[in-house]
Amino acid sequence: MHSYDVFRHYERLHWRLTDLELDAVDTALVRPEYVTLAESAAMGESNVIAAVHGFLDEFVDDYDFSTFAVVWGFQEVQHHYAFRAWLGAVGHRVDDEAVRAMRAPYAPGTTPAATLATNIISELTVNHVYRAVAAWVQEPVLKNLLLKASRDEAGHAREFIHYATERLKRRPDELPSVLETLYVYSSEAKIKHPVSTFKAGISEGGDHATIDTGFELFLAQVAADGELDALHDKVRRTFAGITGLDLSSNARVRRALADALARP
């Protein structure tokens, strides 16, 4: 099974919270924006439990992917705890009630392939943002954490791409749902993420930072000119590789979707 190779790869590259050297956090270099970004990341990563729940329900007939989902989930839990640990080291507490409010599982996608597509977009987005923020922050422990998490997310994206590609080989009828998902998440001049799409408006979050808080701060203070367009282009190129279609613009995505829907 592919998940066995993934497991062995993760074992070789896995890092631990103790590798972060939290005792060495330089509080003199910590800016309020760093706390907001770390809190936003902790909240976004907390949705791993809801996601794994959904994966195991939706892919009940796919042992290989389900096994990958469990391995993936462990690394995402690690990210959640790592950001919480850094926040604790600078004297900031994450609200457990806000985290618990994220527990409810996601609704299944329109197709399993659409669910995989959603997670490809999620991983590519967070990989990009973490890497860019790592280059921006000055506090070395947070920088190290962001780089480690960014590398993990790149690996996660690679595996979701693998499973989506294999799914479409078996179920080409699910292609329209994949193209629709791509269009929904890459057609607006903002960062859209499944957590913000499916978990918006949860009252238990109160005034706690959400994943959208971090994305808004990223675009306002960190992102270079044209960086959002570059991210969307990267996402579309990834799906072009999966589908073999020209998806180089939103218009071409719409055209490809219309063509896919028109097929008997």
C-alpha atoms as one frame of an Amber mdcrd trajectory, in Angstrom:
protein
   0.000   0.000   0.000   1.132   3.534  -0.737   0.460   4.525   2.870   3.188
   2.099   4.014   5.781   3.994   1.991   4.434   7.272   3.359   4.650   5.954
   6.921   8.275   4.910   6.465   9.124   8.266   4.894   7.499  10.155   7.764
   9.364   8.025  10.299  12.672   9.076   8.770  11.825  12.779   8.660   9.681
  13.161  11.764  10.584  15.921  14.225   9.562  16.295  17.867   8.353  19.203
  19.974  11.576  18.997  21.969  13.448  19.873  18.761  11.937  23.366  18.912
  13.977  24.431  21.976  11.077  26.379  23.440  13.209  27.452  26.398  15.235
  29.506  23.933  12.340  31.669  22.685  13.556  35.258  22.447  10.602  37.193
  23.850  12.318  40.498  23.010  11.798  39.688  19.325   8.142  38.682  19.641
   5.704  41.111  18.047   1.925  41.086  18.579   1.492  39.997  14.961   3.505
  36.839  15.683   1.119  35.904  18.462  -1.872  36.471  16.187  -0.359  34.353
  13.433   0.559  31.517  15.801  -2.888  31.594  17.411  -4.503  31.530  13.968
  -2.331  28.547  12.987  -3.174  26.688  16.196  -6.874  27.173  15.541  -6.596
  26.100  11.917  -4.591  22.991  12.790  -7.087  22.052  15.516  -9.521  21.002
  12.799  -7.489  17.877  12.150  -9.802  15.787  14.349 -12.872  16.858  12.383
 -11.045  16.134   9.139  -9.843  12.652  10.136 -13.362  11.823  11.319 -14.709
  12.853   7.941 -12.046  10.962   6.007 -12.681   7.705   7.852 -16.424   8.009
   7.271 -16.217   9.007   3.617 -13.464   6.568   2.626 -14.780   3.586   4.571
 -14.037   1.353   1.563 -10.439   2.570   1.110  -8.062   1.139   3.702  -4.945
   2.590   2.079  -6.154   6.202   2.120  -7.689   5.777   5.571  -4.317   4.648
   6.900  -2.668   7.683   5.335  -5.333   9.888   6.944  -4.353   8.594  10.393
  -0.650   9.227   9.759  -1.445  12.676   8.337  -3.620  13.391  11.353  -0.779
  12.715  13.767   1.414  15.298  12.078  -1.365  17.874  12.038  -2.019  17.317
  15.748   1.694  17.894  16.254   1.428  21.235  14.444  -1.501  22.242  16.642
   0.395  21.420  19.826   3.605  23.009  18.548   1.949  26.369  17.915   0.209
  26.129  21.291   3.543  25.355  22.939   5.214  28.379  21.348   2.316  30.573
  22.430   2.631  29.193  25.963   6.344  30.026  25.940   5.525  33.684  25.272
   2.780  33.757  27.919  -0.266  33.392  25.678  -3.002  30.849  26.361  -5.151
  29.240  23.695  -8.852  29.059  24.593  -9.828  25.386  24.936 -13.494  26.195
  24.341 -12.637  27.667  20.952 -10.657  24.536  20.083 -13.449  22.198  21.218
 -15.888  24.099  19.008 -13.905  22.865  15.992 -14.606  19.191  16.789 -17.677
  18.565  14.609 -16.749  16.559  11.485 -16.850  18.129   8.077 -19.709  17.279
   5.797 -18.580  14.952   2.995 -17.654  16.499  -0.309 -19.888  16.227  -3.346
 -17.643  13.265  -4.250 -14.613  11.668  -2.560 -12.433  13.182  -5.298 -13.780
  16.634  -4.408 -12.846  16.024  -0.772  -9.299  15.143  -1.821  -9.184  18.238
  -4.049 -10.219  20.423  -1.135  -7.365  19.085   0.938  -4.817  19.567  -1.841
  -5.763  23.236  -1.915  -5.611  23.435   1.871  -2.124  21.919   2.065  -0.690
  23.992  -0.790  -2.086  27.162   0.753  -0.786  26.560   4.261   2.594  25.391
   2.947   2.939  28.655   1.024   1.805  30.874   3.880   3.935  29.160   6.542
   7.035  29.389   4.356   6.486  33.074   3.582   5.765  33.932   7.229   8.900
  32.020   8.293  10.970  34.328   6.097   9.269  37.358   7.655   9.386  36.645
  11.387  12.518  37.429  13.405  11.961  35.205  16.447  14.104  32.117  15.666
  12.044  29.429  17.426   8.834  30.455  15.659  10.746  30.680  12.376  12.018
  27.121  12.864   8.521  25.860  13.718   7.012  27.488  10.634   9.664  25.977
   8.377   9.141  22.496   9.835   5.369  22.776   9.481   5.693  24.141   5.955
   7.808  21.166   4.887   5.266  18.794   6.425   2.415  20.483   4.551   4.308
  20.156   1.261   4.583  16.422   1.899   0.904  16.219   2.761  -0.019  17.980
  -0.472   2.077  15.478  -2.427   0.191  12.537  -0.934  -3.261  14.041  -1.388
  -2.270  14.654  -5.025  -1.348  10.989  -5.327  -4.667   9.790  -3.911  -6.689
  12.273  -5.994  -4.897  11.194  -9.167  -5.566   7.529  -8.424  -9.193   8.254
  -7.538  -9.815   9.998 -10.860  -8.299   7.064 -12.743 -10.875   4.817 -11.112
 -13.746   7.313 -11.154 -13.354   9.777 -14.048 -17.003  10.712 -13.528 -15.869
  12.659 -10.439 -13.771  15.079 -12.528 -16.480  17.813 -12.637 -16.586  17.928
  -8.838 -12.811  18.404  -8.727 -12.914  21.264 -11.228 -15.806  22.861  -9.363
 -13.829  22.661  -6.111 -10.800  24.244  -7.769 -12.892  27.111  -9.082 -14.590
  27.752  -5.740 -11.281  28.075  -3.899  -9.157  29.918  -6.464 -11.474  32.315
  -8.273 -11.646  35.131  -5.701  -9.018  37.714  -4.777  -8.547  36.280  -1.302
  -7.338  33.159   0.427 -10.164  30.682   0.889  -9.561  27.696   3.127 -11.824
  24.755   4.044 -11.675  25.620   7.748 -13.022  29.106   7.142 -15.541  27.833
   4.604 -16.998  25.055   6.744 -16.434  26.372  10.270 -17.417  30.012   9.859
 -19.719  31.609  12.400 -19.041  29.272  15.327 -20.040  31.346  18.336 -17.762
  29.521  20.777 -14.794  31.098  19.025 -15.705  34.470  20.507 -13.055  37.056
  19.702 -10.352  34.398  19.434  -8.182  34.512  16.311  -9.303  32.205  13.519
  -7.483  30.912  10.485  -8.969  33.816   8.514  -7.359  36.265  10.961  -3.975
  34.873  10.016  -4.649  34.927   6.287  -5.854  38.527   6.439  -2.762  39.565
   8.377  -0.580  37.654   5.940  -2.035  39.446   2.929  -1.907  42.845   4.637
   1.599  42.721   6.141   3.611  39.809   4.807   2.662  38.922   1.245   4.573
  40.519  -1.603   2.810  42.171  -4.521   1.269  39.522  -6.720   1.782  36.761
  -4.154  -1.887  35.805  -4.004  -1.991  35.439  -7.778   1.157  33.313  -7.611
  -0.469  31.043  -5.016  -3.607  30.617  -7.113  -1.481  29.911 -10.200   0.412
  27.228  -8.282  -2.850  25.595  -7.249  -4.174  25.626 -10.815  -0.903  24.172
 -12.165  -1.149  21.380  -9.616  -4.633  20.464 -10.793  -3.529  20.720 -14.411
  -0.955  18.054 -13.596  -3.584  15.850 -11.962  -6.169  16.170 -14.731  -4.067
  16.741 -17.855  -6.198  19.798 -18.660  -5.282  23.412 -19.364  -6.325  25.141
 -16.137  -4.048  28.154 -16.421  -6.777  30.719 -15.704 -10.178  30.904 -14.075
 -11.748  31.147 -17.526 -10.039  27.921 -18.585 -11.183  26.209 -15.391 -14.777
  27.229 -16.181 -14.381  25.983 -19.758 -12.953  22.664 -18.595 -15.800  22.281
 -16.111 -18.404  22.987 -18.795 -16.776  20.451 -21.113 -16.644  17.819 -18.363
 -20.318  18.329 -17.514 -21.271  18.037 -21.183 -19.729  14.592 -21.574 -22.194
  11.691 -21.566
